[in-house]
Amino acid sequence: MLTKLFFICYNFLWLLATPFLKRHKRMKIGFEDRLIQGNWQTLPQKLPIDIWIQASSGGEAYLSLELLSCLEEKDSSLHILCTSMTKQGIDILTQGREDFFHAWKLKYKQQAPHIHICYFPLDSEKLMHKAFSLTTPKICILLETELWPNFMKMCKEFQTKLYIINARITEKTYNSYKKIQTILAEISPQTIYATKEKDKELYADLFPQATCQFMHNMKFDTTYKELCIAMQASTNNEQKDFPQLAKNTCVFLFASIRKEEEDILFPFLLTLHKQKTKSIIILAPRHVARFEAWQEKFNKENISLINRSRCDNNHTFQAGEIILWDKFGELKKLYALADYAFIGGSLVPLGGQNFLEALVYGVIPHTGIYLDNFLWTFETQGQKNLAELNLLALHNSISSLETTFLALPERKFTEKAKIQATFKAWLKTYIDDTKKIMHNILENS
């Protein structure tokens, strides 16, 4: 009775919300798909979907592609549906599909698995039932933190095996789910692979019927591949079709800075600019909405910012300049240019941003101590973690960061290859779980 009442209320809320979601800035994109129209109507009607992989947004979409990379020649006949909630996720999946097809053709010289891409439906019972009726999936995979009640309910009704991979959960979310544990028990997934031992225990408590196992985070696999590619690339700082630096100019990069950190960092940036006259400071905010705010801050101090968007790829940046990097998609190239890097979202309790990307390009990341979203990097099973290996510099205050950065020499960092090699050796312990899990799922389907 309780479960029935829950779903009546839950579906009623979706009914009320749908007209507003249709006008929502982000949700209105791909709205036909969300109502099981559009691309959903192009799916093969008489062929079941073998695997449905759901990735919430861009980060999870990359993990979907990592799962696809684990497929082998014997899997060429599979029909796979990849979905996402956001345009960014759909764009990543679309480009990734083309890259996958190209790599498959080179490796196997035969037809690749069929990969269909759609926006994830609104989680109302009516729409999810329609989606499952169209696809009759054999396997469903949710990535990281998503639990969609009607999606999970349909997995039960259609006898679809449901897996949660790279699973994460916070204490707050756990406490919320605990209140409806009786309901969740009726739509339990088959297996949950969690990236932290603590998260595995929380999931096991929520879903006692499910098999809960520990796995190393899939981002270790994606990072390792990026690292190998970066190490094969040229070791000099010049990049084609990208702005250059004046010769021997040192670069201080501040990456993925969040709004809540601006007032903390700004006085420090002024001091750094004043003292490090032979260096370039690059400021790369996390969100586009903050570009104008940073411009105003420096204008009040009569300090000019150079906008990356106004510089073509033949431009050369000079010592003493501060560049506002207001163009997305170039952060990895910035790490390749940087000598020192601070990664934001970590000076205040925001969970942190991906500091592993800096190490891929031989730059030791400096961060605050608020790295809740990346605690899985410290699940080292008795081995030294990155901080203990001096591959991660943690700062418990802005004064600590300031003292450290002001003491750094203004010269090009020459030990990037050494850092990459050390990082690669450390990573090897934590890779290949994605492949093992994907193979296990396919073998037991």
XYZ file of C-alpha atoms in Angstrom:
445
model
C 0.000 0.000 0.000
C 2.829 2.403 0.919
C 4.616 1.720 -2.378
C 1.432 2.291 -4.374
C 0.798 5.596 -2.594
C 4.399 6.703 -3.176
C 4.178 6.139 -6.923
C 0.779 7.856 -7.160
C 2.267 10.961 -5.527
C 5.527 10.706 -7.475
C 3.756 10.449 -10.835
C 1.404 13.285 -9.938
C 4.399 15.527 -9.281
C 5.792 14.703 -12.736
C 2.406 15.550 -14.250
C 2.470 18.944 -12.544
C 6.109 19.624 -13.407
C 6.039 18.688 -17.109
C 4.597 22.003 -18.460
C 7.233 23.952 -16.507
C 10.062 21.660 -17.622
C 9.032 22.221 -21.236
C 9.914 25.904 -20.781
C 13.021 25.297 -18.663
C 16.179 26.729 -20.248
C 18.045 23.421 -20.288
C 15.261 20.835 -20.124
C 13.404 22.220 -23.158
C 16.342 21.121 -25.343
C 15.507 17.670 -26.632
C 12.081 17.781 -25.020
C 10.544 15.585 -27.731
C 12.985 12.855 -26.745
C 12.075 13.307 -23.099
C 8.466 12.515 -24.057
C 9.519 9.375 -26.027
C 9.159 11.098 -29.351
C 11.926 12.367 -31.625
C 14.917 10.007 -31.706
C 13.056 7.392 -29.664
C 10.837 6.738 -32.673
C 13.880 5.856 -34.813
C 14.930 2.935 -32.604
C 14.642 -0.538 -34.189
C 11.107 -1.559 -33.269
C 11.524 -5.329 -33.568
C 14.991 -5.629 -32.046
C 15.466 -5.372 -28.291
C 18.123 -3.092 -26.885
C 20.843 -5.246 -25.380
C 22.234 -2.539 -23.097
C 20.784 0.799 -22.015
C 23.412 3.057 -20.409
C 22.208 6.214 -18.652
C 24.660 9.062 -17.997
C 23.304 12.137 -16.233
C 25.553 14.786 -17.773
C 28.931 15.381 -19.416
C 31.159 13.693 -16.853
C 29.082 10.542 -16.790
C 28.841 10.571 -20.607
C 32.602 10.091 -20.752
C 32.144 7.073 -18.492
C 29.542 5.690 -20.920
C 32.169 5.914 -23.646
C 34.642 4.127 -21.391
C 32.163 1.256 -21.038
C 31.795 1.124 -24.823
C 35.564 0.946 -25.225
C 35.497 -2.365 -23.337
C 33.457 -4.081 -26.073
C 35.192 -6.722 -28.183
C 34.773 -8.198 -31.652
C 32.283 -10.793 -30.398
C 30.006 -7.925 -29.294
C 29.615 -6.467 -32.792
C 25.926 -7.406 -33.092
C 24.850 -5.602 -29.914
C 22.277 -2.805 -29.951
C 23.172 -0.231 -27.311
C 21.145 2.774 -26.183
C 23.048 5.658 -24.564
C 21.007 8.378 -22.883
C 21.761 11.573 -21.010
C 19.833 14.363 -19.289
C 21.807 17.273 -20.772
C 22.832 18.674 -24.134
C 26.465 18.499 -23.045
C 26.068 14.805 -22.335
C 24.366 14.188 -25.691
C 27.089 16.123 -27.543
C 29.832 14.091 -25.842
C 28.045 10.832 -26.637
C 27.504 11.849 -30.270
C 31.145 12.740 -30.856
C 32.272 9.729 -28.854
C 30.154 7.423 -31.003
C 31.932 8.647 -34.134
C 35.327 8.134 -32.500
C 34.229 4.678 -31.349
C 33.124 3.661 -34.847
C 36.406 4.880 -36.330
C 38.508 3.010 -33.752
C 36.402 -0.144 -34.154
C 36.807 -0.135 -37.931
C 40.576 0.205 -37.634
C 40.820 -2.559 -35.050
C 38.298 -5.133 -36.272
C 37.532 -4.124 -39.881
C 33.886 -5.129 -39.524
C 30.556 -3.686 -38.490
C 30.535 -2.072 -35.054
C 27.797 -2.480 -32.444
C 24.725 -0.327 -33.104
C 24.750 2.697 -30.800
C 21.593 4.794 -30.444
C 21.573 8.144 -28.617
C 18.510 9.772 -27.023
C 17.694 12.167 -24.218
C 16.662 10.372 -21.034
C 12.862 10.384 -20.586
C 11.062 12.207 -17.826
C 10.722 9.673 -15.034
C 6.939 9.385 -15.072
C 5.462 5.897 -15.077
C 3.624 6.414 -18.355
C 6.717 7.627 -20.237
C 9.065 5.050 -18.735
C 6.655 2.233 -19.580
C 6.523 3.505 -23.141
C 10.332 3.670 -23.298
C 10.715 0.124 -22.028
C 7.989 -1.139 -24.354
C 9.911 0.326 -27.304
C 13.301 -1.021 -26.250
C 12.684 -4.084 -24.019
C 16.292 -3.788 -22.748
C 18.077 -6.859 -21.441
C 20.497 -4.835 -19.316
C 20.279 -1.329 -17.852
C 23.227 0.562 -16.373
C 22.987 3.664 -14.212
C 26.209 5.604 -13.692
C 27.356 7.170 -10.424
C 24.532 8.685 -8.344
C 21.227 8.314 -10.171
C 18.255 6.442 -8.762
C 15.137 6.986 -10.890
C 12.173 5.197 -9.219
C 10.045 4.575 -12.323
C 13.063 3.591 -14.394
C 13.994 1.073 -11.714
C 10.394 -0.076 -11.422
C 10.258 -0.768 -15.166
C 13.449 -2.828 -14.899
C 11.544 -5.075 -12.499
C 8.417 -5.245 -14.659
C 10.332 -6.009 -17.857
C 12.765 -8.387 -16.076
C 15.719 -6.223 -17.051
C 18.955 -6.676 -15.122
C 19.862 -3.361 -13.505
C 23.406 -2.405 -12.523
C 24.667 0.753 -10.832
C 28.293 1.323 -11.779
C 30.823 3.789 -10.359
C 28.259 4.325 -7.632
C 28.605 7.163 -5.151
C 26.369 8.288 -2.309
C 26.626 10.958 0.385
C 25.464 10.612 3.969
C 22.781 13.227 3.275
C 21.444 11.336 0.265
C 21.614 8.054 2.158
C 19.526 9.501 4.996
C 16.933 10.710 2.481
C 16.723 7.341 0.741
C 16.562 5.572 4.099
C 13.134 7.122 4.644
C 11.763 5.258 1.623
C 13.863 2.111 1.984
C 10.784 -0.143 1.964
C 9.843 1.234 -1.442
C 13.392 1.023 -2.800
C 13.610 -2.594 -1.690
C 10.893 -3.500 -4.215
C 12.818 -1.985 -7.127
C 16.321 -3.009 -6.055
C 19.082 -3.243 -8.667
C 20.824 -6.548 -9.194
C 24.374 -5.342 -8.513
C 25.951 -2.115 -7.275
C 29.632 -1.320 -7.819
C 30.690 1.474 -5.434
C 33.910 3.480 -5.614
C 34.380 3.790 -1.847
C 34.144 1.131 0.835
C 31.955 3.452 2.891
C 29.596 3.971 -0.054
C 29.456 0.219 -0.605
C 28.304 -0.221 2.991
C 25.631 2.485 2.646
C 24.282 0.954 -0.557
C 24.308 -2.503 1.010
C 22.187 -1.156 3.852
C 19.729 0.511 1.459
C 19.510 -2.485 -0.881
C 20.095 -5.671 1.135
C 18.750 -7.734 -1.801
C 21.446 -6.407 -4.146
C 25.025 -7.569 -4.492
C 27.244 -4.658 -3.464
C 30.897 -4.654 -4.476
C 33.820 -2.237 -4.396
C 35.377 -1.038 -7.640
C 38.123 1.430 -8.448
C 36.661 4.549 -9.974
C 36.233 4.436 -13.745
C 37.963 7.814 -13.924
C 41.214 6.002 -13.169
C 40.812 4.181 -16.486
C 39.957 7.305 -18.462
C 42.789 9.217 -16.797
C 45.307 6.474 -17.553
C 44.405 6.531 -21.246
C 44.706 10.323 -21.390
C 48.049 10.124 -19.609
C 49.451 7.634 -22.111
C 48.406 9.896 -24.984
C 49.875 12.972 -23.290
C 53.180 11.207 -22.650
C 53.440 10.289 -26.317
C 52.923 13.897 -27.356
C 55.715 16.421 -27.781
C 57.419 17.417 -24.559
C 57.814 21.059 -25.552
C 55.220 23.693 -24.705
C 54.274 24.641 -28.230
C 50.872 23.541 -29.432
C 49.570 23.940 -32.947
C 46.516 26.135 -33.514
C 46.721 27.556 -30.023
C 48.018 30.838 -28.570
C 51.683 30.804 -27.569
C 53.697 32.171 -24.665
C 56.655 34.502 -24.784
C 59.815 32.406 -24.539
C 60.666 31.033 -21.070
C 57.603 32.675 -19.488
C 56.281 30.976 -16.365
C 52.544 30.254 -16.091
C 50.382 30.228 -12.948
C 47.036 28.611 -13.768
C 43.914 28.964 -11.638
C 41.474 26.405 -13.016
C 37.773 25.742 -12.371
C 37.391 28.594 -9.897
C 33.909 28.756 -8.371
C 31.863 31.820 -7.431
C 32.149 31.080 -3.705
C 35.970 31.285 -3.914
C 36.269 34.582 -5.773
C 36.483 36.902 -2.790
C 38.983 34.585 -1.120
C 41.256 34.361 -4.151
C 41.055 37.892 -5.533
C 43.391 39.666 -3.017
C 45.901 36.846 -3.471
C 45.776 37.212 -7.267
C 46.529 40.923 -6.931
C 49.563 40.138 -4.787
C 50.733 37.410 -7.142
C 50.402 39.748 -10.123
C 52.414 42.428 -8.337
C 55.247 40.106 -7.287
C 55.482 37.660 -10.202
C 56.175 40.187 -12.953
C 57.983 37.643 -15.135
C 55.015 35.298 -15.147
C 51.610 34.977 -16.777
C 48.517 34.385 -14.670
C 45.688 32.456 -16.334
C 42.284 32.558 -14.694
C 39.795 29.910 -15.891
C 36.460 30.183 -13.994
C 34.277 27.092 -13.795
C 31.147 28.786 -15.114
C 30.620 31.204 -18.005
C 28.324 33.379 -15.870
C 31.342 34.495 -13.815
C 33.416 35.955 -16.642
C 31.888 39.421 -16.342
C 32.216 39.430 -12.546
C 35.959 38.767 -12.774
C 36.314 41.493 -15.390
C 34.643 43.987 -13.060
C 36.845 43.033 -10.108
C 40.050 43.780 -11.999
C 38.629 46.904 -13.655
C 38.034 48.411 -10.200
C 41.746 47.907 -9.497
C 42.683 49.461 -12.882
C 44.225 46.180 -13.979
C 43.559 45.029 -17.506
C 42.515 41.486 -18.208
C 43.145 39.912 -21.586
C 40.202 37.883 -22.842
C 41.160 34.617 -24.489
C 38.111 34.895 -26.756
C 39.564 38.051 -28.318
C 42.889 36.424 -29.157
C 43.377 34.335 -32.264
C 45.582 31.249 -32.333
C 48.554 33.280 -33.577
C 48.575 35.480 -30.478
C 51.540 35.394 -28.081
C 50.931 36.125 -24.404
C 53.556 38.157 -22.572
C 54.988 38.140 -19.042
C 53.030 40.274 -16.583
C 49.677 39.653 -18.230
C 46.551 38.228 -16.637
C 44.410 36.217 -19.056
C 40.742 35.562 -18.415
C 40.238 32.249 -20.198
C 36.680 32.780 -21.372
C 36.649 29.956 -23.877
C 35.611 26.462 -22.848
C 37.068 23.159 -23.974
C 40.713 24.203 -23.689
C 41.537 23.374 -20.072
C 43.647 20.358 -20.960
C 45.778 22.490 -23.265
C 46.182 24.981 -20.429
C 47.513 22.272 -18.139
C 50.057 21.444 -20.838
C 51.182 25.097 -20.786
C 51.097 25.585 -17.025
C 54.015 25.373 -14.638
C 51.933 25.717 -11.478
C 48.205 25.097 -11.060
C 45.529 25.622 -8.449
C 42.275 23.709 -8.989
C 39.197 25.357 -7.522
C 35.981 24.202 -5.952
C 38.132 23.159 -3.012
C 38.780 26.202 -0.802
C 35.191 26.041 0.463
C 32.903 22.994 0.825
C 31.963 22.517 -2.842
C 33.327 19.029 -3.371
C 36.348 19.936 -5.486
C 37.094 19.611 -9.203
C 39.072 16.991 -11.103
C 42.699 17.575 -10.102
C 43.907 14.396 -11.839
C 43.824 16.225 -15.186
C 46.707 18.423 -14.081
C 48.855 15.372 -13.332
C 48.126 13.981 -16.793
C 50.147 16.909 -18.143
C 52.886 16.745 -15.545
C 51.640 19.545 -13.289
C 51.312 19.002 -9.546
C 47.811 20.210 -8.567
C 47.363 22.539 -5.621
C 43.920 22.395 -4.016
C 42.021 23.254 -0.895
C 41.037 20.510 1.521
C 37.374 20.253 0.474
C 37.573 17.344 -1.947
C 34.495 15.324 -1.001
C 33.766 14.421 -4.638
C 37.243 12.977 -5.030
C 37.754 11.055 -1.806
C 37.857 7.904 -3.957
C 41.365 8.950 -5.017
C 42.432 8.321 -1.426
C 41.017 4.757 -1.363
C 44.518 3.404 -1.915
C 44.238 0.107 -0.034
C 47.384 0.509 2.028
C 49.475 2.251 -0.601
C 50.569 5.875 -0.431
C 48.053 8.378 -1.745
C 48.900 11.225 -4.115
C 49.465 13.739 -1.300
C 51.875 11.354 0.435
C 53.726 10.919 -2.856
C 53.999 14.710 -3.207
C 51.837 14.580 -6.338
C 49.091 16.638 -4.709
C 49.516 19.760 -2.585
C 46.676 20.319 -0.110
C 46.114 23.760 1.459
C 43.893 24.260 4.484
C 43.709 28.036 3.969
C 44.302 30.773 1.414
C 47.327 31.912 3.406
C 48.917 28.494 2.930
C 48.348 28.676 -0.819
C 49.640 32.240 -0.960
C 52.809 31.462 0.979
C 53.539 28.468 -1.249
C 52.879 30.177 -4.590
C 54.797 33.349 -3.736
C 57.836 31.232 -2.885
C 57.804 29.365 -6.217
C 60.523 30.297 -8.733
C 59.556 32.117 -11.928
C 60.983 29.599 -14.330
C 59.681 26.898 -16.616
C 59.049 23.640 -14.837
C 61.326 20.977 -16.315
C 60.228 17.827 -14.474
C 56.858 17.214 -16.130
C 57.959 13.923 -17.678
C 59.149 12.699 -14.265
C 55.802 13.578 -12.667
C 53.912 11.826 -15.452
C 56.023 8.682 -15.050
C 55.470 8.612 -11.275
C 51.749 9.216 -11.725
C 51.535 6.462 -14.336
C 53.189 3.947 -12.012
C 50.731 4.905 -9.258
C 47.704 4.665 -11.577
C 48.501 1.157 -12.787
C 47.306 -0.265 -9.483
C 43.822 1.159 -9.969
C 42.955 0.542 -13.623
C 41.017 -2.114 -15.579
C 38.041 -2.531 -13.220
C 35.782 -1.052 -15.919
C 36.745 -3.768 -18.382
C 36.366 -6.540 -15.805
C 32.913 -5.351 -14.765
C 31.666 -4.807 -18.323
C 32.812 -8.293 -19.339
C 31.168 -9.786 -16.268
C 27.861 -8.045 -17.056
C 27.876 -9.261 -20.651
C 28.781 -12.809 -19.677
C 25.912 -12.997 -17.192
C 23.287 -11.383 -19.391
